[in-house]
XYZ file of C-alpha atoms in Angstrom:
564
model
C 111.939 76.135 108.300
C 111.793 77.366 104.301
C 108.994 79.861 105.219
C 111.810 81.120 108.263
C 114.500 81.296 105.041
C 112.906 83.685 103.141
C 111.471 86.025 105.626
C 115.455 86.124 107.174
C 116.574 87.536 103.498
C 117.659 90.507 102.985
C 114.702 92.991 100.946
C 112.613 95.679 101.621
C 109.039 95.248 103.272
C 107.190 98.052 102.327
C 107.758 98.585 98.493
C 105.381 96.883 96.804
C 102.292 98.491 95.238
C 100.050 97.584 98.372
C 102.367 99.473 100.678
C 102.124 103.048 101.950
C 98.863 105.145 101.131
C 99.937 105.825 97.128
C 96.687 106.749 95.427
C 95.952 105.435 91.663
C 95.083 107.559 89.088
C 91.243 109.724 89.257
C 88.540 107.207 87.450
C 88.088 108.273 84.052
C 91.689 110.004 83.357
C 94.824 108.782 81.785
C 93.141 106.102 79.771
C 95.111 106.967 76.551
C 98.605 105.808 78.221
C 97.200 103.248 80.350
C 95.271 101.358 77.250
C 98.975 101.632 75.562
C 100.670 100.317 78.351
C 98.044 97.612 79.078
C 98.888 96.860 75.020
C 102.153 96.785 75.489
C 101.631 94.034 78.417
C 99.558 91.643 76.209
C 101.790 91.967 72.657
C 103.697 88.913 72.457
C 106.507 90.940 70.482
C 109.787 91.220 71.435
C 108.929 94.745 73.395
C 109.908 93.062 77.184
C 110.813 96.222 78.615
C 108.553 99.423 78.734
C 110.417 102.772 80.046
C 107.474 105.535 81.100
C 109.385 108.592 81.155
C 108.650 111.901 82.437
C 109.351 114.929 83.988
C 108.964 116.130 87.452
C 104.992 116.105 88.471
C 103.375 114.471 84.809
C 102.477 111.749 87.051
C 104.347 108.753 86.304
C 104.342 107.026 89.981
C 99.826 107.693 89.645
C 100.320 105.714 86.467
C 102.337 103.034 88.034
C 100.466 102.744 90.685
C 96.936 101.975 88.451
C 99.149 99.533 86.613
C 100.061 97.520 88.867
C 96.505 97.494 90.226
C 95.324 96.772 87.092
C 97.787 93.990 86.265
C 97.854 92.340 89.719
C 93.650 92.149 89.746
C 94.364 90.594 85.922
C 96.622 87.798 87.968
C 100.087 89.270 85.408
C 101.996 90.885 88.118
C 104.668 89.168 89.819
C 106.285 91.844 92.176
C 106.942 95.574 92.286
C 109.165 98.146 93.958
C 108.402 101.424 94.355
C 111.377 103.554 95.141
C 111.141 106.487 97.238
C 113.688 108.826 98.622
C 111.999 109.380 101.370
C 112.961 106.163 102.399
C 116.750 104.822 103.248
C 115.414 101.145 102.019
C 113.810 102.336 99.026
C 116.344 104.405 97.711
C 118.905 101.571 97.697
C 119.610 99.666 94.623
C 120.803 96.909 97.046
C 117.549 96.222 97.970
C 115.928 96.107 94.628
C 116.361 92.650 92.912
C 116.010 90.932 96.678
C 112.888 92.500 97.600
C 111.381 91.303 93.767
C 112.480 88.050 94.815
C 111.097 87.628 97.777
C 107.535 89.280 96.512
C 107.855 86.565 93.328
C 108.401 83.653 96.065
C 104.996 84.313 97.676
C 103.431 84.633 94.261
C 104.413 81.827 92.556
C 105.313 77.952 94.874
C 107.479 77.005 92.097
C 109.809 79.944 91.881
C 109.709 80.138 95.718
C 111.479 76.382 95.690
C 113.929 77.328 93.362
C 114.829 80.530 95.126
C 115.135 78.861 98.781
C 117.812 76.212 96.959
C 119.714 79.436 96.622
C 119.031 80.507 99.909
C 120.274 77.536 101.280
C 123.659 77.644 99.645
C 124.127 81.729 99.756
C 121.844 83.054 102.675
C 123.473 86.150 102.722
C 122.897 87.223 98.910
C 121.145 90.012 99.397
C 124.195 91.691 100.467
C 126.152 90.329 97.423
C 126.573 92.370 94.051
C 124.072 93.560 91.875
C 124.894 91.632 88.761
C 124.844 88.310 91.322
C 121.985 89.038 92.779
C 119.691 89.687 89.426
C 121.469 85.793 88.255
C 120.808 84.080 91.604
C 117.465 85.196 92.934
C 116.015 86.422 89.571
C 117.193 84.604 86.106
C 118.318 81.502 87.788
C 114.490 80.474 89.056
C 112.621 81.873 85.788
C 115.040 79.793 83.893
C 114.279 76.741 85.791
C 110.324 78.038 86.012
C 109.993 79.898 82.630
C 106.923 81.732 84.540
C 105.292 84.541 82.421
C 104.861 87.584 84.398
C 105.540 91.409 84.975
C 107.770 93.236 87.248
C 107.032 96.924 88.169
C 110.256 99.319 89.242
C 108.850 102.931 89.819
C 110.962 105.949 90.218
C 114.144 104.289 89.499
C 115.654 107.954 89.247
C 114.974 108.263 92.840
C 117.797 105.565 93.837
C 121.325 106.312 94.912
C 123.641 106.013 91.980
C 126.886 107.038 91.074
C 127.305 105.058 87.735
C 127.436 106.688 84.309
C 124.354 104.839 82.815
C 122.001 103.332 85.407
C 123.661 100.200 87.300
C 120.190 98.390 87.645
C 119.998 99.104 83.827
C 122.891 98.127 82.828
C 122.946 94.996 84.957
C 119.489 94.289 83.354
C 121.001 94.597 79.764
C 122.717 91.898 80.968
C 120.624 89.261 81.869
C 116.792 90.196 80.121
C 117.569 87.947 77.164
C 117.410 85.164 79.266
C 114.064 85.441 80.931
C 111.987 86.058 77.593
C 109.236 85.453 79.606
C 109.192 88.317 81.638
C 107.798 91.676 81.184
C 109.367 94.852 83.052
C 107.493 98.020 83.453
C 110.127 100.874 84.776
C 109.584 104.842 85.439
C 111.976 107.504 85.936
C 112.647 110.989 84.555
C 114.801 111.095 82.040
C 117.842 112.220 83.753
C 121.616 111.274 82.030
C 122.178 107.708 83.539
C 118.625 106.545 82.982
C 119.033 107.957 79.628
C 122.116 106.000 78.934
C 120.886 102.685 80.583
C 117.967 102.138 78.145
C 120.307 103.389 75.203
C 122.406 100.204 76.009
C 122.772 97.684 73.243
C 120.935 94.882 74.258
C 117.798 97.342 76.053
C 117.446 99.931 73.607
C 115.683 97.272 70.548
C 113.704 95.602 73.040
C 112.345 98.999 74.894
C 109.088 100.583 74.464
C 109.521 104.250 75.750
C 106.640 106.441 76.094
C 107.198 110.289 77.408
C 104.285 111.679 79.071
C 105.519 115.200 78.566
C 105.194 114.240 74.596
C 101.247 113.044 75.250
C 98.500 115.068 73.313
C 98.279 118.133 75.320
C 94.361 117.823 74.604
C 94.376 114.746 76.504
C 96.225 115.386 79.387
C 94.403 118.481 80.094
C 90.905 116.886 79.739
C 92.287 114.504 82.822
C 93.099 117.459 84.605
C 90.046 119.054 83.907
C 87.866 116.077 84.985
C 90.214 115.752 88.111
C 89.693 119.373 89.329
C 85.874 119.014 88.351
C 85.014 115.571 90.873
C 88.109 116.612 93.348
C 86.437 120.360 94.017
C 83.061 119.160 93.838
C 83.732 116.513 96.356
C 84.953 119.239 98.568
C 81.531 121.317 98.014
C 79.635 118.056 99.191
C 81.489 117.574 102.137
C 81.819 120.999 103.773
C 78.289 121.499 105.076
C 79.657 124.688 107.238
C 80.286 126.969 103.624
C 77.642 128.038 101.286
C 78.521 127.479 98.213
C 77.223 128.593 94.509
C 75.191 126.059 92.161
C 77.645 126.260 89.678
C 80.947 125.949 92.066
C 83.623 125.677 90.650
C 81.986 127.396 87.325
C 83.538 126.302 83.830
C 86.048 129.410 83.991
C 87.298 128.597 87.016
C 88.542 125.021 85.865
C 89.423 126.337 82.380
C 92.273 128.815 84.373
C 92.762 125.835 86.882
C 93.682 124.059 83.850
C 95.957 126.604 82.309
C 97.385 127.012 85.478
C 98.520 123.682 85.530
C 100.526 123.168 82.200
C 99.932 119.892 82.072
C 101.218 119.246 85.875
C 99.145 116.524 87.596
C 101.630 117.997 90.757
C 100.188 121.627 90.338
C 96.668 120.182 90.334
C 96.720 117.919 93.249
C 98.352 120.695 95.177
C 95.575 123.459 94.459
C 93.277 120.430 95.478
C 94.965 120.172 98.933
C 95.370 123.879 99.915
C 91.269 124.236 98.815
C 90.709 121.358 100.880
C 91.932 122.967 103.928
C 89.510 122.929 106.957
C 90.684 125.649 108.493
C 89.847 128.140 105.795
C 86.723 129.280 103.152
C 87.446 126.809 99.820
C 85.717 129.357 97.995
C 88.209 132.437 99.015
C 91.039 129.510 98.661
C 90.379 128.961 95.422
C 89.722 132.695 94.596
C 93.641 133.309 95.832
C 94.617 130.533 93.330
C 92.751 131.631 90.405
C 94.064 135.596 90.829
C 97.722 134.123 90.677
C 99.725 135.799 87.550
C 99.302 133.156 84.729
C 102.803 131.972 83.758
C 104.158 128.871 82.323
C 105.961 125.414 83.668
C 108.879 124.243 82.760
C 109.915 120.764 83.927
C 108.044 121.217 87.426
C 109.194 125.062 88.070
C 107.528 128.180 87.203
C 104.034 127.412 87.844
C 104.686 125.356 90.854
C 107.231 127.689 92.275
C 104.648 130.133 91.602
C 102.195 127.766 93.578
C 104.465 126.630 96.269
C 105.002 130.450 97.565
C 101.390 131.490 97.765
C 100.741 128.339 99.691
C 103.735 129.394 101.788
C 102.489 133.135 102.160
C 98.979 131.834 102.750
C 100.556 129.846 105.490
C 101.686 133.135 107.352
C 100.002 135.292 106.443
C 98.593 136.286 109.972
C 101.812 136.247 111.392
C 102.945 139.467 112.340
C 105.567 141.183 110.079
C 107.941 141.507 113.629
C 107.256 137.855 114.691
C 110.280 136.719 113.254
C 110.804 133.341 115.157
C 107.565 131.521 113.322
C 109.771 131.793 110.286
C 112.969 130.427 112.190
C 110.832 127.230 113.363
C 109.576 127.096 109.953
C 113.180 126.313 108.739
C 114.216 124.053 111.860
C 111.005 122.314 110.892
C 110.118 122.074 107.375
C 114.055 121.985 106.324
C 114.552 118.671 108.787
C 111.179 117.624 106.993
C 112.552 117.810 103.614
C 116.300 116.766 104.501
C 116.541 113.655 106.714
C 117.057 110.590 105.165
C 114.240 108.674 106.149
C 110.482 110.150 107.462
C 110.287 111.210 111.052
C 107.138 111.255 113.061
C 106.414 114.476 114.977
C 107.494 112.720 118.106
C 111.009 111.679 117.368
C 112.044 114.848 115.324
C 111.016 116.509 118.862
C 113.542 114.773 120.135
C 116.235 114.341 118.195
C 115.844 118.524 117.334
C 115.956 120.356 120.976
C 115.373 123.438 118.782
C 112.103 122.796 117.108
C 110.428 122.312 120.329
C 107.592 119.721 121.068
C 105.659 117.343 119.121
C 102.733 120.254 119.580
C 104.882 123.452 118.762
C 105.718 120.731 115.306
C 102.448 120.344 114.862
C 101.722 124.109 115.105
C 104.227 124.493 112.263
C 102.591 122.180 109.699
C 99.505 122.674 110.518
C 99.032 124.996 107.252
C 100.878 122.798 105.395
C 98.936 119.909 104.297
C 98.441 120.632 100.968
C 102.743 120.532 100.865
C 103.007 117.987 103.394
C 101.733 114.291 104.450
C 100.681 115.278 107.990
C 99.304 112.285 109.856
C 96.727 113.152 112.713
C 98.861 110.910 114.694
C 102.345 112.405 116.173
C 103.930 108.807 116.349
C 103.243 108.652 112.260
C 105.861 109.874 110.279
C 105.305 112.901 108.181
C 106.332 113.001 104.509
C 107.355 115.344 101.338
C 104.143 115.203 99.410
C 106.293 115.291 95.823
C 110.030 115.762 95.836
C 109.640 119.190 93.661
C 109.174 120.913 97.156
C 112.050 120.415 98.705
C 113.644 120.717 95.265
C 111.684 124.264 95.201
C 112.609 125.258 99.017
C 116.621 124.079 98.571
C 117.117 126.505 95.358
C 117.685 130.386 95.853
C 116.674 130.818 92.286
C 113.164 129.158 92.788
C 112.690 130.314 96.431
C 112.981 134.282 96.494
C 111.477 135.029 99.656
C 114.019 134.346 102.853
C 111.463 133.601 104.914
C 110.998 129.976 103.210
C 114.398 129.287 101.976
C 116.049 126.085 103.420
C 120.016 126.248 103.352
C 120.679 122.978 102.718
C 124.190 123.091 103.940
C 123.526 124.996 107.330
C 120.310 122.513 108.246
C 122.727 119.454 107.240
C 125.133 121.037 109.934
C 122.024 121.429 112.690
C 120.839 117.912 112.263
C 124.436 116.793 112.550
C 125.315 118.219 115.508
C 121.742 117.094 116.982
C 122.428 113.373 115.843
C 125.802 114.054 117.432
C 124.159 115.859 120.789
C 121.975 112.850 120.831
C 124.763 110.114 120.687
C 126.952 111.693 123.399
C 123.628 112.374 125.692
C 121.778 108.389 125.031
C 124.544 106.617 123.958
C 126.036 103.960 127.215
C 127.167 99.744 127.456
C 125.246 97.284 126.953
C 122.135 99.999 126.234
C 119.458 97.241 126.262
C 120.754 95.564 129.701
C 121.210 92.346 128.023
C 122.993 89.242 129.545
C 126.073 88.755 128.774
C 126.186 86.819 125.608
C 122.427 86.652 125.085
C 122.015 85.971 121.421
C 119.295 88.654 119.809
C 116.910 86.790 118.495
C 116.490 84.548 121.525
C 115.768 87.565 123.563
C 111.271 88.008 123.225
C 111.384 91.257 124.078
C 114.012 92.991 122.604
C 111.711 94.848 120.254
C 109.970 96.249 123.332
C 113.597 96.835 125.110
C 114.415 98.610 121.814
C 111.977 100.988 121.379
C 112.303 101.939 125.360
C 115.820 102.315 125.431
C 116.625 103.630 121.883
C 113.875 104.764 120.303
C 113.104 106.208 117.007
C 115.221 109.409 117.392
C 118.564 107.917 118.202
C 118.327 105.071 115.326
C 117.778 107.551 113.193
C 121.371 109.478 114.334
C 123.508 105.742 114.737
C 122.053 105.159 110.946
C 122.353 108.540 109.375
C 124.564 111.130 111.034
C 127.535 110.671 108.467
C 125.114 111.183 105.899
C 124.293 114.635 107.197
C 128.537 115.030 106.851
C 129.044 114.043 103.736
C 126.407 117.043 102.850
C 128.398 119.773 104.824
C 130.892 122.231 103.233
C 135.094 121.106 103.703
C 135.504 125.109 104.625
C 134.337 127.373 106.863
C 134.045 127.992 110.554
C 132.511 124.502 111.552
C 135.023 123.049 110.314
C 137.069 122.808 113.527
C 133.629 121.869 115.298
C 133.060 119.065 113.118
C 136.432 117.601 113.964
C 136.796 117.995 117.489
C 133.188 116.388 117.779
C 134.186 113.322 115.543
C 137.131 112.740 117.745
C 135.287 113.207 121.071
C 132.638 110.669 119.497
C 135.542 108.177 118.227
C 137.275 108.447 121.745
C 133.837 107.813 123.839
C 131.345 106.449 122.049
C 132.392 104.219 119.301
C 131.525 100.718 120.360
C 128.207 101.943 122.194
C 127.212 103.132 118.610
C 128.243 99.881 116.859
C 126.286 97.913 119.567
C 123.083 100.175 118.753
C 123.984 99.423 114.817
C 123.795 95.541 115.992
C 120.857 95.895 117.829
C 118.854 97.724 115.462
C 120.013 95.695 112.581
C 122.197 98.177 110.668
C 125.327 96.668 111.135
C 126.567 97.155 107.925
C 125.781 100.563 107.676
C 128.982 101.317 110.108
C 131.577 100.125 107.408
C 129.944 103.136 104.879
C 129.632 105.358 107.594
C 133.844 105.162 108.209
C 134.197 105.730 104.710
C 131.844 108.693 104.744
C 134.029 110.328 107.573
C 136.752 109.557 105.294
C 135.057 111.305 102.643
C 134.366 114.475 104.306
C 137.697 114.569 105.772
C 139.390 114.172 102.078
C 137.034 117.507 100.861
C 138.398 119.507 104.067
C 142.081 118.596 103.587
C 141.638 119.318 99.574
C 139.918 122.357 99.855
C 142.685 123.461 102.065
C 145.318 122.519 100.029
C 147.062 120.475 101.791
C 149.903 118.024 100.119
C 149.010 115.351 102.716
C 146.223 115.449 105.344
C 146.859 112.766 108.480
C 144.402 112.844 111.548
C 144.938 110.236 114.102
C 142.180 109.370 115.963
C 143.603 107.001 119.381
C 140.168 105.512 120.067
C 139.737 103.316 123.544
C 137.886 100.327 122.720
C 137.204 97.678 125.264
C 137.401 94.056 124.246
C 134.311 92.393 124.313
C 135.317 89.693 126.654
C 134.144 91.096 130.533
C 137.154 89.276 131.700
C 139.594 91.733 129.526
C 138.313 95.137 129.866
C 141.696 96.649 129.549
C 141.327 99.630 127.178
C 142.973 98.745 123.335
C 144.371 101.653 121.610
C 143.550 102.131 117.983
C 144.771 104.601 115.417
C 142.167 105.274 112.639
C 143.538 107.613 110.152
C 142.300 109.332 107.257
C 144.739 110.064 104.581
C 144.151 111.731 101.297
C 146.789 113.325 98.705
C 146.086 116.667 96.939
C 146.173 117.385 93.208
């Protein structure tokens, strides 16, 4: 019965350090900043809270990663969460203190007791404010426990936030005075709110920061030296079909690797991938990357841009000059890839985007695009961003110069819209599932199977995330009327079938943000017009849920908003 409490919490399951396929850091590099971390973790000084900060592609989340390896084979860490925003779950600050809970409850019997007596009398906390959350199912049981132990958050920058100075942070500042006993390790760049969280009053004298973009420059490129060294020579070993020179990669080739990479750990495990590739001569790969015009990096641009658009042109580059639809599945593709709010396997964007084709013509897409993409050999695996300065790269017109590559973020956001929309009005029907009437969900043993037969991966993903896609549209322009007539055909037909797919799937809650995302996007359209007062009334039919009163019930949702 406890062990059925905790696993019904609300957290995250696949945020912890063991999750996913995160590699640690090469053998042999970054020892400098992991022997002063590891230092940090064994002073008993009042230094609790350790802030690794860097810029885009220095390599904090590697770093993490070998900490917490390090640490949890040590027995010192408690629980981590690796943020991601890839990944709905993982980019929700919601989810952060319950899913550190729940990891500490399986670590340690004694905090797991205290934490199920506040289970018992608040089962739904997870759901309840930050502040409460870090005093129920954190403080509270260290108080009672006073456990020693570490807690890794990585990429806290990657989390939705909207507050000035970082809300985790500045709950945090809050509350870490009362658990001396624990140790937390946190990443993130150094962006404005993160900034302004750790320069809070009761974080900043109790906060060891150390800025990876400030590290010895002699050090960092001797890691990236010995990484290019093994990573290339393991590719020499292992390509028996290429001959290959004694001396490949020779000391000058790693020396303008090296340059190359201005101290990017990003840069470096890229030209590692596109070597790597099967499909082409890693000796004339690596002669493309070396002729590149030497330039410098600057926070993750420059160099990388300069890196991301040979890989692109390398890509294509036996596409004919008049072939011009490879580069229009390109965008569908790749700009879906980068966009959606949670990883898609080949399969279900096939489905949920008519226009890119099938899961093969996908796969024809990406398939010179490993060293940019995570590209599983499966089509049912979803495929990821490799490092979130590509899509960052492909989304900018000052970064991305050539057409052929740029993603408009604004037009894709209207494409996927329209095919989470397309999708809704095609799938969408009662009682979806053919449930009994009244059959309570988790009584019903095959309703996973039922789900994934009669929803399936594609039209989650539009119940869960097609006001997202809105929110991320323009108020003006031609779609405009589009949008609207759309939302009202889909509030008039399909509302409760989409609420009873939200149920089904679990994401219940995610209907009461998705009303006040429509809201949202329907205050920028009536502002950017100018309007004094915007009303749209929306009569939607809903049927009651009683089959013995299915007489339609008329409901006006309206969005109001005043302009300035």
């Amino acid at each position: 019965m406890d062990l059925t409490l905790l696993n019904g919490m609300y957290h995250t399951a696949d945020a912890g350090y063991l999750s996913g396929n995160r590699q640690g850091c090469l053998k042999g590099t970054r020892k400098d900043v992991l022997l002063q971390i590891e230092r940090w973790l064994m002073d008993d000084q009042d230094q609790r809270v350790f802030w690794l900060n860097g810029l885009a592609g220095t390599g904090k989340s590697t770093i993490a990663q070998t900490f917490a390896e390090i640490s949890f084979a040590d027995g010192k860490l408690g629980a981590s969460f690796f943020c991601s925003r890839d990944f709905e779950e993982r980019s929700n600050l919601q989810a952060i203190f319950p899913t550190l809970a729940f990891q500490l409850a399986y670590r340690y019997p004694p905090f797991r007791e205290q934490l199920l007596r506040v289970l018992r009398a608040s089962p739904d906390i997870g759901r309840e404010s930050l502040c409460s959350q870090l005093e129920k199912l954190i403080v509270g049981p260290f108080k009672v426990t006073r456990i020693p132990t570490l807690i890794i958050i990585d990429a806290l920058d990657e989390c939705k936030d909207e507050e000035p100075a970082s809300a985790i942070l500045s709950v945090l500042s809050r509350y870490v005075n009362e658990i001396p006993q624990v140790k937390f390790f946190i990443t993130g760049r150094p962006e404005p709110r993160i900034r302004s969280g750790f320069r809070l009053e009761s974080l900043r004298p109790i906060t060891e920061v150390l800025r990876l973009h400030d590290v010895d420059r002699s050090s960092v490129d001797g890691d990236i030296k010995l990484f290019f060294r093994t990573r290339l020579a393991d590719i020499a070993k292992t390509r028996s079909d290429c001959d290959f020179t004694e001396d490949w990669p020779s000391s000058y080739d790693i020396d303008v690797l090296c340059k190359k990479a201005a101290g990017l750990f990003i840069y470096a495990s890229t030209v590692v991938k596109f070597v790597a590739s099967k499909h082409h001569l890693p000796t004339e790969r690596l002669t493309v990357i070396i002729l590149l015009p030497q330039c410098t990096a600057n926070e993750g641009k420059s160099g990388i841009d300069l890196l991301y658009t040979k890989v692109l042109e390398q890509a294509f580059q036996d596409v004919d000059s008049d072939e011009q639809g490879i580069y229009s599945r390109f965008k569908l593709v790749v700009g879906a890839v980068v966009l959606i709010f949670h990883p898609l396997s080949r399969k279900t964007l096939s489905d949920l985007l008519k226009n890119c084709g099938t899961p093969s013509h996908i796969s024809n897409t990406l398939r010179s695009l490993h060293s940019l993409l995570l590209v599983p050999a499966s089509e049912v695996d979803p495929v990821r961003i490799f490092h979130k300065s590509f899509p960052d790269f492909l989304t900018d017109p000052e970064r991305c110069k050539d057409e052929r590559f740029f993603v408009d973020d604004s037009a894709h956001h209207i494409d996927i819209l329209f095919s989470c929309l397309n999708l809704m009005e095609e799938r969408l029907k009662k009682d979806i599932c053919g449930l009994d009437d009244y059959a309570i969900l988790n009584e019903v043993k095959d309703l996973p199977t039922r789900k994934g037969v009669c929803i399936g991966g594609a039209l989650e993903y539009a119940c869960r995330f097609w006001t997202k896609h809105l929110v991320r549209i323009p108020g003006t322009g031609p779609h405009v009327k589009r949008v609207q007539d759309a939302i009202y055909e889909f509030f008039t037909r399909r509302l409760l079938f989409w609420v009873e797919v939200l149920s089904l799937t679990g994401y219940l809650g995610v209907g009461v943000y998705a009303i006040n995302e429509i809201r949202q996007w329907y205050i920028s359209v009536s502002y950017r017009r100018n309007y004094l007062m915007c009303r749209m009334p929306l009569y939607v039919p809903l049927r009651r849920a009683s089959p013995l009163q299915d007489r339609p019930t008329i409901v006006n949702v309206s969005f109001w908003s005043t302009s300035t």
